[in-house]
Amino acid sequence: MHISDLLQFRFDRPRSIAFAGICSAAAAFALCGLADGLHQRQTAAAPVASDANGSAASGSVVDTPSADDNASGVDGDAIVSLLELVIDPDTGDVDSARQCLGVLAQKIQSRELAGEQLAALQPRLDKLLAGVLEGKRGEPLYLDAALLASTWKNPAALAAVRSLVASTDADERQRLAALDALVAAADGKLLGEVRSVLADARSSSAAFRGAVLQALGRLDDPAVADVVLASYEELEAELRPKAIELLTQRTAWAKALLAAIGDGRLPATAINTNQVRQLLASNDADLVAAVKAKWGSIREERDPKRDLVIAEMRQLIRGRPGDPHKGVEVFGRVCGQCHKLYGEGADVGPDITSNGRSSFEQLLSNVFDPSLVIGAAYQAVNVRTIDGRVLTGLPVEDNEQRLVLKVQGGKSELLARDDVDEVLTSKLSMMPEGLETQLKSDEIRDLFALLTLDRPPDDPQAKRLPGVQEALPRASTEAGQFASILGEVAAGFTTDAVGEGGLAVLAEHAGRRGVVRTHPVSREKPCILRRAIDVPAGKKTRLEIDVSHDERGDWRLVVDIDGRTAIDRPIDDQSCKNGWLTVSVDLTPYAGKTANVELSNAASDWLYEFGYWGRVEVVSE
């Protein structure tokens, strides 16, 4: 339906019955288009001064255009006319009026409609809504009119909307709409009420208080940090990541957050690596210096050492089973900020009920190396606004009027395009690396006890993914598979060539399960396992190696460190008294340095020269 058709109903009252049936969606759609057109025309036009009153001369609200509208060629008249049309009980209906008032309120709250455009419309809208706001608060359109008028600080509307935010008996969706209106109005009394809401977990749901935290991002007020930090300890575990995400969005808030970490009120692990990276990109030199002093520099691309982390986590998870029921809490606090599982969690990243968990190895990679493969639909962007706010999210709409991001927690952030200063595509996944630094070992085990089940933990039919408790037997001659296979027993090691039988994981050898088998490439060329080991300073460190041989043959284990041979000994019946031999190599002389270690499966007399590896582990004490 064209806007002229909608406006025609205003002057053709016999058709009002038909209008009531079609107006609701069409009028809201038309109003949205009018507001976008208003933005486009005003942006293209030269600045125009408002008249003294900011309103039209005396006469009908519909029939008399404002001086500003005439000067800039905008459709302010049509917006006001359409609102009058749907509010009029003879031509409109309540649903249509609510949708139109809501559309206009959203345009103002997102700042798509702001500045001179809003200044030209405001007095005319005040006049139009006066009759509604003078009525009783329980009347059908009162709340919708108050939510709209409060965005430009209409006194009567502000009083009504403040009381709604404070009312614990009101519908939480209405309370949140009222909060959004007060944020848009930068209401000076808002933060006092927010503090009360965050402190009282009994009077509102966790979902509501989480939405309150997310709504505060638009409020450019340093005191936001004080309110959120004062409430942090009272927040449920799943709300604390939302609080941290909020505090990293603005420089003043981030400085307060770092101060709280510095004096021990919050742990440093409360901030993930992506948030640290975001703070380092700040234009504020003092903030950047404070972040570097705490965390140093952060990589801007995927960390190639994530393969080592995956191998270490594989061993951790296999070492002792976790509790899937406790894993539900860990998921909600961490993963559930962006992912759904069995219907619970936020809808930002993939729903992992049916995605990313087809095998244990895929799950390990997705959780601990999230930037290895990033789907096109999940390429995040980093956005900076002209007032200094920084956001990271997935773009779901980007045009001349607005940029819409889906951010952590599942909220959609709508930004007026004129308020966007910079948009950069991230080379990294929105899911941060370093989860292993934010969770305790038992929490990781519990989380994976949940994620590796094919059904909810209370379902008696639930089964564990293959390969979780013990290594899946497999063999490969493809170099791309070598790190994963070696990671079963030798975290961080890899090789570029192997001989007979390829590189293999065996179900069992000499009484030990989950063993890796190698073979020299030739009589002269060994199979060499390599790793650069960062040896910690101030500790005694050793490399422990459990090896075995084929009962029909033997081989030589050669250990080289930085090109120097530390060990060269036969692996045979004599050395392996009980089928296995443990070799210990002292790495303490390399403390504080990187030791380049090579473990060679070298031939002796070229008869069943298979090398068997049960464990290769760096131990520091």
mmCIF file of C-alpha atoms in Angstrom, residues 247-555:
data_model
loop_
_atom_site.group_PDB
_atom_site.id
_atom_site.type_symbol
_atom_site.label_atom_id
_atom_site.label_comp_id
_atom_site.label_asym_id
_atom_site.label_seq_id
_atom_site.Cartn_x
_atom_site.Cartn_y
_atom_site.Cartn_z
ATOM 1 C CA LEU A 247 32.367 -2.273 30.562
ATOM 2 C CA THR A 248 34.772 -2.867 27.662
ATOM 3 C CA GLN A 249 32.655 -0.755 25.282
ATOM 4 C CA ARG A 250 33.694 2.720 26.466
ATOM 5 C CA THR A 251 37.061 4.094 27.556
ATOM 6 C CA ALA A 252 35.945 5.487 30.924
ATOM 7 C CA TRP A 253 34.206 2.234 31.821
ATOM 8 C CA ALA A 254 37.201 0.152 30.726
ATOM 9 C CA LYS A 255 39.542 2.186 32.943
ATOM 10 C CA ALA A 256 37.268 1.572 35.914
ATOM 11 C CA LEU A 257 37.197 -2.133 35.049
ATOM 12 C CA LEU A 258 41.003 -2.315 34.921
ATOM 13 C CA ALA A 259 41.193 -0.498 38.253
ATOM 14 C CA ALA A 260 38.884 -3.117 39.791
ATOM 15 C CA ILE A 261 41.093 -5.891 38.428
ATOM 16 C CA GLY A 262 44.202 -4.090 39.648
ATOM 17 C CA ASP A 263 42.976 -3.866 43.240
ATOM 18 C CA GLY A 264 41.722 -7.453 43.297
ATOM 19 C CA ARG A 265 37.970 -6.864 43.214
ATOM 20 C CA LEU A 266 37.718 -8.797 39.935
ATOM 21 C CA PRO A 267 39.967 -11.571 38.565
ATOM 22 C CA ALA A 268 42.007 -10.838 35.434
ATOM 23 C CA THR A 269 40.394 -13.906 33.828
ATOM 24 C CA ALA A 270 37.060 -12.050 33.782
ATOM 25 C CA ILE A 271 38.241 -10.442 30.522
ATOM 26 C CA ASN A 272 38.707 -12.725 27.512
ATOM 27 C CA THR A 273 41.380 -12.331 24.840
ATOM 28 C CA ASN A 274 39.033 -10.728 22.307
ATOM 29 C CA GLN A 275 38.106 -8.071 24.864
ATOM 30 C CA VAL A 276 41.774 -7.436 25.669
ATOM 31 C CA ARG A 277 42.421 -7.082 21.943
ATOM 32 C CA GLN A 278 39.512 -4.635 21.691
ATOM 33 C CA LEU A 279 40.909 -2.478 24.512
ATOM 34 C CA LEU A 280 44.358 -2.435 22.896
ATOM 35 C CA ALA A 281 42.745 -0.927 19.786
ATOM 36 C CA SER A 282 41.535 2.078 21.811
ATOM 37 C CA ASN A 283 42.546 5.612 20.834
ATOM 38 C CA ASP A 284 43.230 6.350 24.505
ATOM 39 C CA ALA A 285 46.974 6.018 25.182
ATOM 40 C CA ASP A 286 46.520 5.647 28.953
ATOM 41 C CA LEU A 287 44.071 2.786 28.542
ATOM 42 C CA VAL A 288 46.327 0.993 26.057
ATOM 43 C CA ALA A 289 49.306 1.368 28.404
ATOM 44 C CA ALA A 290 47.312 -0.067 31.324
ATOM 45 C CA VAL A 291 46.187 -3.058 29.240
ATOM 46 C CA LYS A 292 49.718 -3.766 28.010
ATOM 47 C CA ALA A 293 51.047 -3.579 31.559
ATOM 48 C CA LYS A 294 48.616 -6.339 32.563
ATOM 49 C CA TRP A 295 48.389 -8.565 29.485
ATOM 50 C CA GLY A 296 51.190 -7.474 27.148
ATOM 51 C CA SER A 297 50.568 -7.635 23.402
ATOM 52 C CA ILE A 298 47.853 -9.844 21.872
ATOM 53 C CA ARG A 299 48.045 -11.510 18.472
ATOM 54 C CA GLU A 300 45.835 -10.043 15.737
ATOM 55 C CA GLU A 301 45.679 -13.353 13.879
ATOM 56 C CA ARG A 302 45.130 -16.992 14.813
ATOM 57 C CA ASP A 303 47.730 -18.392 17.195
ATOM 58 C CA PRO A 304 49.468 -21.352 15.474
ATOM 59 C CA LYS A 305 50.226 -22.867 18.885
ATOM 60 C CA ARG A 306 46.568 -23.727 19.386
ATOM 61 C CA ASP A 307 47.392 -27.255 18.157
ATOM 62 C CA LEU A 308 49.433 -27.691 21.335
ATOM 63 C CA VAL A 309 46.544 -26.452 23.483
ATOM 64 C CA ILE A 310 44.179 -28.903 21.800
ATOM 65 C CA ALA A 311 46.546 -31.788 22.546
ATOM 66 C CA GLU A 312 46.859 -30.725 26.179
ATOM 67 C CA MET A 313 43.092 -30.368 26.558
ATOM 68 C CA ARG A 314 42.560 -33.772 24.962
ATOM 69 C CA GLN A 315 44.762 -35.335 27.623
ATOM 70 C CA LEU A 316 43.104 -33.324 30.407
ATOM 71 C CA ILE A 317 39.601 -34.403 29.397
ATOM 72 C CA ARG A 318 40.603 -38.044 29.049
ATOM 73 C CA GLY A 319 42.460 -38.061 32.341
ATOM 74 C CA ARG A 320 39.312 -37.963 34.480
ATOM 75 C CA PRO A 321 35.616 -37.796 33.523
ATOM 76 C CA GLY A 322 33.605 -34.675 34.346
ATOM 77 C CA ASP A 323 30.018 -34.166 35.504
ATOM 78 C CA PRO A 324 27.650 -33.214 32.648
ATOM 79 C CA HIS A 325 25.108 -31.700 35.066
ATOM 80 C CA LYS A 326 27.751 -29.309 36.396
ATOM 81 C CA GLY A 327 28.672 -28.711 32.768
ATOM 82 C CA VAL A 328 25.218 -27.163 32.216
ATOM 83 C CA GLU A 329 26.154 -24.288 34.563
ATOM 84 C CA VAL A 330 29.534 -23.804 32.873
ATOM 85 C CA PHE A 331 27.876 -23.755 29.455
ATOM 86 C CA GLY A 332 25.337 -21.123 30.531
ATOM 87 C CA ARG A 333 28.040 -18.901 31.986
ATOM 88 C CA VAL A 334 30.461 -19.135 29.052
ATOM 89 C CA CYS A 335 29.239 -20.742 25.831
ATOM 90 C CA GLY A 336 25.585 -19.810 26.320
ATOM 91 C CA GLN A 337 26.409 -16.118 25.839
ATOM 92 C CA CYS A 338 26.481 -16.822 22.088
ATOM 93 C CA HIS A 339 25.330 -20.408 21.483
ATOM 94 C CA LYS A 340 22.194 -22.461 22.034
ATOM 95 C CA LEU A 341 22.272 -26.053 23.267
ATOM 96 C CA TYR A 342 19.005 -27.968 23.623
ATOM 97 C CA GLY A 343 17.081 -24.682 23.392
ATOM 98 C CA GLU A 344 19.047 -22.828 26.093
ATOM 99 C CA GLY A 345 21.445 -19.957 25.377
ATOM 100 C CA ALA A 346 21.743 -16.967 23.058
ATOM 101 C CA ASP A 347 21.233 -17.019 19.303
ATOM 102 C CA VAL A 348 24.437 -15.424 18.003
ATOM 103 C CA GLY A 349 26.746 -18.216 16.849
ATOM 104 C CA PRO A 350 25.688 -21.636 15.530
ATOM 105 C CA ASP A 351 23.208 -23.714 17.513
ATOM 106 C CA ILE A 352 25.545 -26.452 18.723
ATOM 107 C CA THR A 353 22.714 -28.865 19.442
ATOM 108 C CA SER A 354 23.270 -30.075 15.894
ATOM 109 C CA ASN A 355 26.403 -28.213 14.752
ATOM 110 C CA GLY A 356 30.110 -28.625 15.466
ATOM 111 C CA ARG A 357 29.894 -31.770 17.607
ATOM 112 C CA SER A 358 30.003 -34.598 15.089
ATOM 113 C CA SER A 359 33.258 -35.900 16.578
ATOM 114 C CA PHE A 360 35.431 -35.335 19.625
ATOM 115 C CA GLU A 361 38.249 -33.951 17.463
ATOM 116 C CA GLN A 362 35.931 -31.448 15.758
ATOM 117 C CA LEU A 363 34.619 -30.326 19.125
ATOM 118 C CA LEU A 364 38.134 -29.825 20.526
ATOM 119 C CA SER A 365 39.096 -27.729 17.495
ATOM 120 C CA ASN A 366 35.944 -25.601 17.562
ATOM 121 C CA VAL A 367 36.270 -24.820 21.280
ATOM 122 C CA PHE A 368 40.023 -24.320 21.645
ATOM 123 C CA ASP A 369 40.953 -23.120 18.135
ATOM 124 C CA PRO A 370 37.851 -21.160 17.057
ATOM 125 C CA SER A 371 39.669 -19.049 14.459
ATOM 126 C CA LEU A 372 40.975 -22.022 12.468
ATOM 127 C CA VAL A 373 37.853 -22.035 10.272
ATOM 128 C CA ILE A 374 35.348 -19.155 10.330
ATOM 129 C CA GLY A 375 32.140 -19.593 8.318
ATOM 130 C CA ALA A 376 31.155 -16.680 6.089
ATOM 131 C CA ALA A 377 27.968 -16.154 8.105
ATOM 132 C CA TYR A 378 29.989 -15.742 11.305
ATOM 133 C CA GLN A 379 32.638 -13.230 10.205
ATOM 134 C CA ALA A 380 32.636 -10.637 12.977
ATOM 135 C CA VAL A 381 33.222 -6.902 12.619
ATOM 136 C CA ASN A 382 34.641 -4.385 15.088
ATOM 137 C CA VAL A 383 32.690 -1.117 15.151
ATOM 138 C CA ARG A 384 33.652 2.232 16.662
ATOM 139 C CA THR A 385 31.001 4.943 17.032
ATOM 140 C CA ILE A 386 31.621 8.692 16.892
ATOM 141 C CA ASP A 387 31.071 8.950 20.658
ATOM 142 C CA GLY A 388 33.793 6.366 21.356
ATOM 143 C CA ARG A 389 31.757 3.227 21.929
ATOM 144 C CA VAL A 390 33.354 -0.004 20.631
ATOM 145 C CA LEU A 391 31.313 -3.085 19.700
ATOM 146 C CA THR A 392 32.090 -6.477 18.213
ATOM 147 C CA GLY A 393 29.351 -8.484 16.552
ATOM 148 C CA LEU A 394 27.935 -10.165 13.491
ATOM 149 C CA PRO A 395 26.425 -7.741 10.939
ATOM 150 C CA VAL A 396 22.840 -8.660 10.081
ATOM 151 C CA GLU A 397 21.886 -5.409 8.307
ATOM 152 C CA ASP A 398 24.002 -2.639 6.826
ATOM 153 C CA ASN A 399 22.611 0.198 4.722
ATOM 154 C CA GLU A 400 22.572 3.993 4.480
ATOM 155 C CA GLN A 401 20.321 4.353 7.514
ATOM 156 C CA ARG A 402 21.550 1.769 9.988
ATOM 157 C CA LEU A 403 24.020 -0.925 10.935
ATOM 158 C CA VAL A 404 22.580 -3.800 12.964
ATOM 159 C CA LEU A 405 24.901 -6.122 14.885
ATOM 160 C CA LYS A 406 24.111 -9.308 16.734
ATOM 161 C CA VAL A 407 26.370 -9.148 19.789
ATOM 162 C CA GLN A 408 27.345 -11.420 22.666
ATOM 163 C CA GLY A 409 24.301 -12.281 24.740
ATOM 164 C CA GLY A 410 22.018 -12.424 21.692
ATOM 165 C CA LYS A 411 21.015 -8.745 21.657
ATOM 166 C CA SER A 412 20.693 -6.877 18.358
ATOM 167 C CA GLU A 413 22.454 -3.496 18.492
ATOM 168 C CA LEU A 414 20.956 -1.006 16.044
ATOM 169 C CA LEU A 415 23.300 1.883 15.230
ATOM 170 C CA ALA A 416 22.445 4.877 13.079
ATOM 171 C CA ARG A 417 24.893 4.854 10.142
ATOM 172 C CA ASP A 418 25.722 8.509 10.813
ATOM 173 C CA ASP A 419 26.909 7.510 14.306
ATOM 174 C CA VAL A 420 29.346 4.882 12.988
ATOM 175 C CA ASP A 421 32.933 6.073 12.758
ATOM 176 C CA GLU A 422 34.742 2.892 11.698
ATOM 177 C CA VAL A 423 33.936 -0.706 10.743
ATOM 178 C CA LEU A 424 36.715 -3.291 10.500
ATOM 179 C CA THR A 425 36.324 -6.960 9.604
ATOM 180 C CA SER A 426 37.995 -9.152 12.202
ATOM 181 C CA LYS A 427 40.494 -11.825 11.175
ATOM 182 C CA LEU A 428 39.525 -13.758 14.278
ATOM 183 C CA SER A 429 36.422 -15.570 15.395
ATOM 184 C CA MET A 430 33.982 -13.736 17.627
ATOM 185 C CA MET A 431 34.494 -16.697 19.957
ATOM 186 C CA PRO A 432 37.691 -15.874 21.847
ATOM 187 C CA GLU A 433 40.762 -18.066 22.085
ATOM 188 C CA GLY A 434 42.053 -18.953 25.514
ATOM 189 C CA LEU A 435 38.998 -20.577 27.111
ATOM 190 C CA GLU A 436 41.441 -22.838 28.957
ATOM 191 C CA THR A 437 42.775 -19.778 30.810
ATOM 192 C CA GLN A 438 39.297 -18.713 31.967
ATOM 193 C CA LEU A 439 38.105 -22.052 33.316
ATOM 194 C CA LYS A 440 39.478 -24.366 35.960
ATOM 195 C CA SER A 441 40.485 -27.881 34.925
ATOM 196 C CA ASP A 442 37.402 -29.438 36.544
ATOM 197 C CA GLU A 443 35.155 -26.906 34.790
ATOM 198 C CA ILE A 444 36.662 -27.892 31.427
ATOM 199 C CA ARG A 445 36.050 -31.569 32.214
ATOM 200 C CA ASP A 446 32.448 -30.831 33.248
ATOM 201 C CA LEU A 447 31.795 -28.732 30.139
ATOM 202 C CA PHE A 448 33.073 -31.457 27.834
ATOM 203 C CA ALA A 449 31.159 -34.109 29.763
ATOM 204 C CA LEU A 450 28.065 -32.171 28.637
ATOM 205 C CA LEU A 451 29.161 -31.285 25.100
ATOM 206 C CA THR A 452 30.289 -34.813 24.223
ATOM 207 C CA LEU A 453 26.852 -36.283 24.944
ATOM 208 C CA ASP A 454 24.515 -36.649 21.983
ATOM 209 C CA ARG A 455 21.486 -35.848 24.175
ATOM 210 C CA PRO A 456 20.756 -33.859 27.354
ATOM 211 C CA PRO A 457 22.403 -35.381 30.456
ATOM 212 C CA ASP A 458 19.058 -36.351 32.009
ATOM 213 C CA ASP A 459 18.143 -38.452 28.983
ATOM 214 C CA PRO A 460 18.833 -42.152 29.759
ATOM 215 C CA GLN A 461 19.439 -42.705 26.029
ATOM 216 C CA ALA A 462 22.355 -40.226 25.967
ATOM 217 C CA LYS A 463 25.604 -41.611 24.517
ATOM 218 C CA ARG A 464 29.160 -40.326 24.561
ATOM 219 C CA LEU A 465 30.904 -39.320 21.319
ATOM 220 C CA PRO A 466 33.439 -41.927 20.176
ATOM 221 C CA GLY A 467 37.042 -41.147 21.071
ATOM 222 C CA VAL A 468 36.374 -39.125 24.222
ATOM 223 C CA GLN A 469 37.604 -41.566 26.852
ATOM 224 C CA GLU A 470 40.247 -43.242 24.719
ATOM 225 C CA ALA A 471 41.922 -42.652 21.381
ATOM 226 C CA LEU A 472 40.225 -43.869 18.231
ATOM 227 C CA PRO A 473 42.507 -46.216 16.284
ATOM 228 C CA ARG A 474 43.478 -44.680 12.964
ATOM 229 C CA ALA A 475 46.404 -44.328 10.574
ATOM 230 C CA SER A 476 47.410 -41.757 7.973
ATOM 231 C CA THR A 477 50.150 -40.883 5.516
ATOM 232 C CA GLU A 478 48.777 -37.361 5.045
ATOM 233 C CA ALA A 479 50.898 -34.671 6.705
ATOM 234 C CA GLY A 480 47.810 -32.655 7.587
ATOM 235 C CA GLN A 481 46.712 -35.429 9.970
ATOM 236 C CA PHE A 482 50.059 -35.909 11.733
ATOM 237 C CA ALA A 483 49.675 -33.231 14.443
ATOM 238 C CA SER A 484 46.259 -34.593 15.454
ATOM 239 C CA ILE A 485 47.539 -38.173 15.678
ATOM 240 C CA LEU A 486 50.694 -37.240 17.599
ATOM 241 C CA GLY A 487 48.599 -35.057 19.869
ATOM 242 C CA GLU A 488 47.090 -38.220 21.353
ATOM 243 C CA VAL A 489 50.313 -38.826 23.316
ATOM 244 C CA ALA A 490 52.802 -36.077 22.398
ATOM 245 C CA ALA A 491 51.175 -32.657 22.762
ATOM 246 C CA GLY A 492 52.622 -30.074 20.389
ATOM 247 C CA PHE A 493 54.846 -32.447 18.424
ATOM 248 C CA THR A 494 54.563 -32.997 14.705
ATOM 249 C CA THR A 495 56.477 -34.633 11.886
ATOM 250 C CA ASP A 496 56.753 -34.201 8.153
ATOM 251 C CA ALA A 497 57.594 -37.773 7.101
ATOM 252 C CA VAL A 498 56.973 -41.313 8.303
ATOM 253 C CA GLY A 499 57.747 -44.714 6.855
ATOM 254 C CA GLU A 500 55.989 -48.079 6.660
ATOM 255 C CA GLY A 501 52.369 -48.109 7.821
ATOM 256 C CA GLY A 502 52.134 -44.322 8.127
ATOM 257 C CA LEU A 503 51.533 -42.557 11.429
ATOM 258 C CA ALA A 504 49.066 -44.565 13.484
ATOM 259 C CA VAL A 505 47.115 -44.635 16.727
ATOM 260 C CA LEU A 506 46.792 -48.188 18.049
ATOM 261 C CA ALA A 507 44.111 -49.377 20.425
ATOM 262 C CA GLU A 508 46.759 -51.194 22.486
ATOM 263 C CA HIS A 509 50.423 -52.144 22.591
ATOM 264 C CA ALA A 510 52.333 -53.982 25.326
ATOM 265 C CA GLY A 511 49.510 -53.501 27.815
ATOM 266 C CA ARG A 512 49.014 -49.771 27.215
ATOM 267 C CA ARG A 513 46.005 -48.294 25.426
ATOM 268 C CA GLY A 514 46.027 -45.437 22.933
ATOM 269 C CA VAL A 515 49.592 -45.723 21.631
ATOM 270 C CA VAL A 516 51.126 -43.887 18.649
ATOM 271 C CA ARG A 517 53.265 -45.906 16.221
ATOM 272 C CA THR A 518 55.952 -44.550 13.889
ATOM 273 C CA HIS A 519 58.529 -46.079 11.517
ATOM 274 C CA PRO A 520 61.748 -44.667 10.012
ATOM 275 C CA VAL A 521 61.369 -43.284 6.505
ATOM 276 C CA SER A 522 64.355 -45.379 5.380
ATOM 277 C CA ARG A 523 67.405 -47.109 6.824
ATOM 278 C CA GLU A 524 69.246 -43.777 6.707
ATOM 279 C CA LYS A 525 66.395 -41.346 7.392
ATOM 280 C CA PRO A 526 64.581 -41.507 10.744
ATOM 281 C CA CYS A 527 61.055 -40.408 11.509
ATOM 282 C CA ILE A 528 61.588 -37.209 13.523
ATOM 283 C CA LEU A 529 59.065 -35.709 15.940
ATOM 284 C CA ARG A 530 59.657 -31.983 16.481
ATOM 285 C CA ARG A 531 58.523 -29.350 18.932
ATOM 286 C CA ALA A 532 59.760 -25.939 20.110
ATOM 287 C CA ILE A 533 59.299 -26.045 23.897
ATOM 288 C CA ASP A 534 59.085 -22.815 25.871
ATOM 289 C CA VAL A 535 60.842 -23.821 29.094
ATOM 290 C CA PRO A 536 59.497 -21.833 32.077
ATOM 291 C CA ALA A 537 61.933 -19.756 34.108
ATOM 292 C CA GLY A 538 62.430 -20.443 37.807
ATOM 293 C CA LYS A 539 61.327 -24.087 37.628
ATOM 294 C CA LYS A 540 62.893 -27.506 37.228
ATOM 295 C CA THR A 541 61.672 -28.908 33.928
ATOM 296 C CA ARG A 542 62.118 -32.299 32.289
ATOM 297 C CA LEU A 543 60.799 -34.096 29.220
ATOM 298 C CA GLU A 544 59.467 -37.566 30.013
ATOM 299 C CA ILE A 545 59.141 -40.106 27.197
ATOM 300 C CA ASP A 546 57.544 -43.569 27.401
ATOM 301 C CA VAL A 547 58.616 -45.751 24.470
ATOM 302 C CA SER A 548 58.392 -49.395 23.380
ATOM 303 C CA HIS A 549 59.371 -51.631 20.449
ATOM 304 C CA ASP A 550 58.009 -54.406 18.259
ATOM 305 C CA GLU A 551 58.663 -57.753 19.920
ATOM 306 C CA ARG A 552 60.333 -58.910 16.675
ATOM 307 C CA GLY A 553 62.702 -55.950 16.337
ATOM 308 C CA ASP A 554 64.308 -52.885 17.882
ATOM 309 C CA TRP A 555 65.151 -49.244 17.087
#
